[in-house]
Backbone as numpy.savetxt, mean C-alpha at the origin, in Angstrom:
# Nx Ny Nz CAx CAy CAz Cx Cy Cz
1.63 1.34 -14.74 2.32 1.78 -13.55 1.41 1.60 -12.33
2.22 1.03 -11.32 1.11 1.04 -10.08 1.68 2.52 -9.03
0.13 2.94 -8.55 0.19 4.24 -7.88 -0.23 3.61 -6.43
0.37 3.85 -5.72 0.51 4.03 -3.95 0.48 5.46 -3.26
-0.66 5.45 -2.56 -0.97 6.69 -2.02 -0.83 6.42 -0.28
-0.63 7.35 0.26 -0.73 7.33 1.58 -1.92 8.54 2.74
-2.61 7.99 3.32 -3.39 8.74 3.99 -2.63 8.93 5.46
-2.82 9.97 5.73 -2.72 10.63 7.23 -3.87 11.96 7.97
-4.20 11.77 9.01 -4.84 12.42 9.61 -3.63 13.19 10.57
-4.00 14.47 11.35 -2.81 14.95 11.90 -1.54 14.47 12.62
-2.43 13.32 13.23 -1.39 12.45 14.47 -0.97 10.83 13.65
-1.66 10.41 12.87 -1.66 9.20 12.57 -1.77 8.68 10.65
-1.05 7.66 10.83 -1.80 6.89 9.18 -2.78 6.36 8.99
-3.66 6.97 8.40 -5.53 6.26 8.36 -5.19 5.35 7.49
-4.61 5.35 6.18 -4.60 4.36 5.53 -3.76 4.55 3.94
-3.90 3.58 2.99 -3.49 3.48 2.33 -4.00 3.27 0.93
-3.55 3.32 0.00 -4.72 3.05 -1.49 -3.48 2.61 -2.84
-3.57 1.50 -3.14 -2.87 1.16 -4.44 -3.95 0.69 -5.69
-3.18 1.20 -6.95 -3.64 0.73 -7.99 -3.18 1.02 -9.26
-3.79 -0.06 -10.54 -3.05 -0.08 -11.39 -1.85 -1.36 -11.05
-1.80 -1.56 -12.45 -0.35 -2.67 -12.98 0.77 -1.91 -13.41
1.97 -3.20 -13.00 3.21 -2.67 -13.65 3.43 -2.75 -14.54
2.93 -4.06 -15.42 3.21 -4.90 -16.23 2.55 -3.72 -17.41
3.95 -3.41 -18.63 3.30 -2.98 -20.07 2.62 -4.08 -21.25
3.15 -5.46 -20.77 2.52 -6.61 -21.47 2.54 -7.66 -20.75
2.31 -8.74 -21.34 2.18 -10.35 -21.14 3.16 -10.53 -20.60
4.58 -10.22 -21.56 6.35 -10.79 -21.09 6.71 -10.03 -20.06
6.63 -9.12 -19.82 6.91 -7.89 -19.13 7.14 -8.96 -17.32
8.03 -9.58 -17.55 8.87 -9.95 -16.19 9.46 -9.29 -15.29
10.00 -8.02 -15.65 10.10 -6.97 -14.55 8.73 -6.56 -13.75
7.54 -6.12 -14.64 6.28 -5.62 -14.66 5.75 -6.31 -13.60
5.75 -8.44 -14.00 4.98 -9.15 -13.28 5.29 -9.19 -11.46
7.10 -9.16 -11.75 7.36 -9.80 -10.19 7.48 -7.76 -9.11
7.16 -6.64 -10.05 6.71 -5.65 -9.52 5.41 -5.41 -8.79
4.63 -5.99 -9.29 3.29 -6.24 -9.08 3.32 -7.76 -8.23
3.53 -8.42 -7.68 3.74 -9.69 -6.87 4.77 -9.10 -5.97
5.47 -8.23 -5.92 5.35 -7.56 -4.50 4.69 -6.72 -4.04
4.09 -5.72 -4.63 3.09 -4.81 -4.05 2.00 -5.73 -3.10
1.70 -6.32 -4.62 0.24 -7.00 -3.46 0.41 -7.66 -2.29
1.70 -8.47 -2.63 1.67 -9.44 -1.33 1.96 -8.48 -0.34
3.01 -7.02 -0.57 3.30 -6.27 1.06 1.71 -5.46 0.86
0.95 -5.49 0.40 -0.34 -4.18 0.53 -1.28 -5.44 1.20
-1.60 -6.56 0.62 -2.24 -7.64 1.41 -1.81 -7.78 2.88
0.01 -7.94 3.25 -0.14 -8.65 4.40 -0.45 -7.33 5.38
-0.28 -6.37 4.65 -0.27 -4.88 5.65 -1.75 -4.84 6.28
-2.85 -5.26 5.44 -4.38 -5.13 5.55 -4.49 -6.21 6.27
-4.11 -7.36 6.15 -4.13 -8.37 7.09 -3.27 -8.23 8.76
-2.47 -7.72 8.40 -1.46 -7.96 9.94 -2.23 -6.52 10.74
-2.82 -5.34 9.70 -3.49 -4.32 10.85 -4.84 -5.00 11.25
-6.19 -6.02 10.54 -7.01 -6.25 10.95 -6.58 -8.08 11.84
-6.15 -9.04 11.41 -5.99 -9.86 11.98 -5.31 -10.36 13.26
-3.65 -9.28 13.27 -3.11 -9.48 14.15 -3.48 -8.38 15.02
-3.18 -7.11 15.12 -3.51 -5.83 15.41 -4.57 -5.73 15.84
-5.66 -6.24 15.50 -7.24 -6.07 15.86 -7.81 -5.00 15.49
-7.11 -4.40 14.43 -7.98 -2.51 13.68 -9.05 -3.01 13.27
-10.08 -2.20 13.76 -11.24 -2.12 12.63 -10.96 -1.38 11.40
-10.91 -1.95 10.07 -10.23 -1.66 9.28 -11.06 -1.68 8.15
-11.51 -0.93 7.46 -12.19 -0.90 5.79 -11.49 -1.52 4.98
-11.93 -2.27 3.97 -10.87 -2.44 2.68 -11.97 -2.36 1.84
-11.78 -1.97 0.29 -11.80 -2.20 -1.02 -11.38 -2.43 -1.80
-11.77 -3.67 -2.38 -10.92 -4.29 -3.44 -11.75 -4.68 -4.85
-10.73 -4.50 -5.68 -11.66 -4.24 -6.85 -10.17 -5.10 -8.02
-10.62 -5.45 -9.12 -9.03 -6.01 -9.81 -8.18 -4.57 -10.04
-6.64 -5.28 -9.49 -5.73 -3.56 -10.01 -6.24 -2.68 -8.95
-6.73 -2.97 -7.22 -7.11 -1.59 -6.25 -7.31 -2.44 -5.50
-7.19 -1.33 -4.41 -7.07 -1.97 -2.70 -7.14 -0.47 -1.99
-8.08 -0.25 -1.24 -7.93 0.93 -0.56 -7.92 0.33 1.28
-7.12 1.04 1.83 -7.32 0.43 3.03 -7.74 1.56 3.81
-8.66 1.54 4.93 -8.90 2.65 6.25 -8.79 2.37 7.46
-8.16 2.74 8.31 -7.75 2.24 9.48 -9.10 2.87 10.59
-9.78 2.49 11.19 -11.12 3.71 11.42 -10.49 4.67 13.11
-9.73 3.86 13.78 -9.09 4.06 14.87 -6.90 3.70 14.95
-7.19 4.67 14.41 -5.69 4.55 14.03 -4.80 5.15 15.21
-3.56 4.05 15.47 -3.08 4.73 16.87 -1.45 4.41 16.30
-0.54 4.34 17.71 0.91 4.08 17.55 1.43 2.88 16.49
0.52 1.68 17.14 0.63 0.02 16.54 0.40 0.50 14.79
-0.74 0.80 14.83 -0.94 1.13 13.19 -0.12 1.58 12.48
0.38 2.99 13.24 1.72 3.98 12.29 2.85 2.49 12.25
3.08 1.78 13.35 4.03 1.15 12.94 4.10 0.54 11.95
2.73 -0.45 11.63 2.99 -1.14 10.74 2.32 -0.69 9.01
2.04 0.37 8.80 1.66 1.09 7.28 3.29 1.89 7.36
4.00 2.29 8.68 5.08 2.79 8.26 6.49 1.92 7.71
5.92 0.47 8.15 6.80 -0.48 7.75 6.28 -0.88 6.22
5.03 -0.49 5.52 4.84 -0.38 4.88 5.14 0.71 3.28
5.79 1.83 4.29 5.61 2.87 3.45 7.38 2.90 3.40
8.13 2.64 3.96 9.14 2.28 3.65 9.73 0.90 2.31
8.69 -0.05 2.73 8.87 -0.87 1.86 8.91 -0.95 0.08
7.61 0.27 0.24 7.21 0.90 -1.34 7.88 1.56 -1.87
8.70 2.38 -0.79 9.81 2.99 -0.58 11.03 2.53 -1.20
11.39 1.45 -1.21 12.26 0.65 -1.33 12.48 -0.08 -3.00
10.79 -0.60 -2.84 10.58 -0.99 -4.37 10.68 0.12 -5.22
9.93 1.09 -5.50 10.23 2.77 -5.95 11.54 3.03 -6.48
12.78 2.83 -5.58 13.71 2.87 -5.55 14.35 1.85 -6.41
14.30 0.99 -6.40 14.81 -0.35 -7.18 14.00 -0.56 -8.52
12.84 0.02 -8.58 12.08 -0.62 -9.27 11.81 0.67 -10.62
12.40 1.97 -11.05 12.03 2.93 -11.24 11.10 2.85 -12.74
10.13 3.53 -12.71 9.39 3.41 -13.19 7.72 2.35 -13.10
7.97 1.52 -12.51 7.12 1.00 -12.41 6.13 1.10 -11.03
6.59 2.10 -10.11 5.63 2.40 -8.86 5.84 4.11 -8.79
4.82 4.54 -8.73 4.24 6.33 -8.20 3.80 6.28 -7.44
4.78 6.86 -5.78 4.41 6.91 -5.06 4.16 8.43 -4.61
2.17 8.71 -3.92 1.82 10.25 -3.59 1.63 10.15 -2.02
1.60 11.19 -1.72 1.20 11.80 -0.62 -0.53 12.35 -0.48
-1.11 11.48 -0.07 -2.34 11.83 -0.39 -2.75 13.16 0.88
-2.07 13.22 1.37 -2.29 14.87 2.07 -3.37 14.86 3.60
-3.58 15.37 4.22 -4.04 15.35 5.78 -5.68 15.11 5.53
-6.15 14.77 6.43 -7.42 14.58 6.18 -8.01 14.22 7.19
């Protein structure tokens, strides 16, 4: 199962953290194309806040993890982790069982 967490500070989304596979095996074709959307929306999210956006932005990546930190998180940012958090949103929804999505709580 892949887990998606969400960070917030009082006013804003600092960031985000996925990890873990969907996939229970090899065949597991639901599993694979579950996991080939996460990454690609958790990738372009880390990319479109540091490349386009200009965030100074942390990442960690490790196989199966991605933590993202936004270090100056403002309006632009919420927009686009919230276009994010809808999206997971979405998969979650369609996808049940294979994404746990938390609230990683104020910070």
């Amino acid at each position: 199962m892949t887990k998606f967490v969400l960070y917030k500070n009082k006013e804003h989304f600092i960031g985000y953290e996925v990890s873990g596979h969907s996939t229970v095996n090899a065949d597991d074709t639901q599993g694979k194309l579950v996991c080939s959307a996460v990454s690609s929306a958790v990738i372009m999210t880390a990319n479109t806040l540091s490349d386009v956006l200009g965030a100074d932005v942390d990442a960690k990546v490790e196989d199966g993890y991605l933590k993202v930190t936004v270090k100056d998180p403002d309006e632009k940012s919420d927009l686009i982790i919230g276009g994010l958090q809808l999206h997971m949103n979405a998969l979650a929804d369609e996808y049940k069982g294979n994404i746990k999505i938390t609230d990683g709580g104020l910070h």
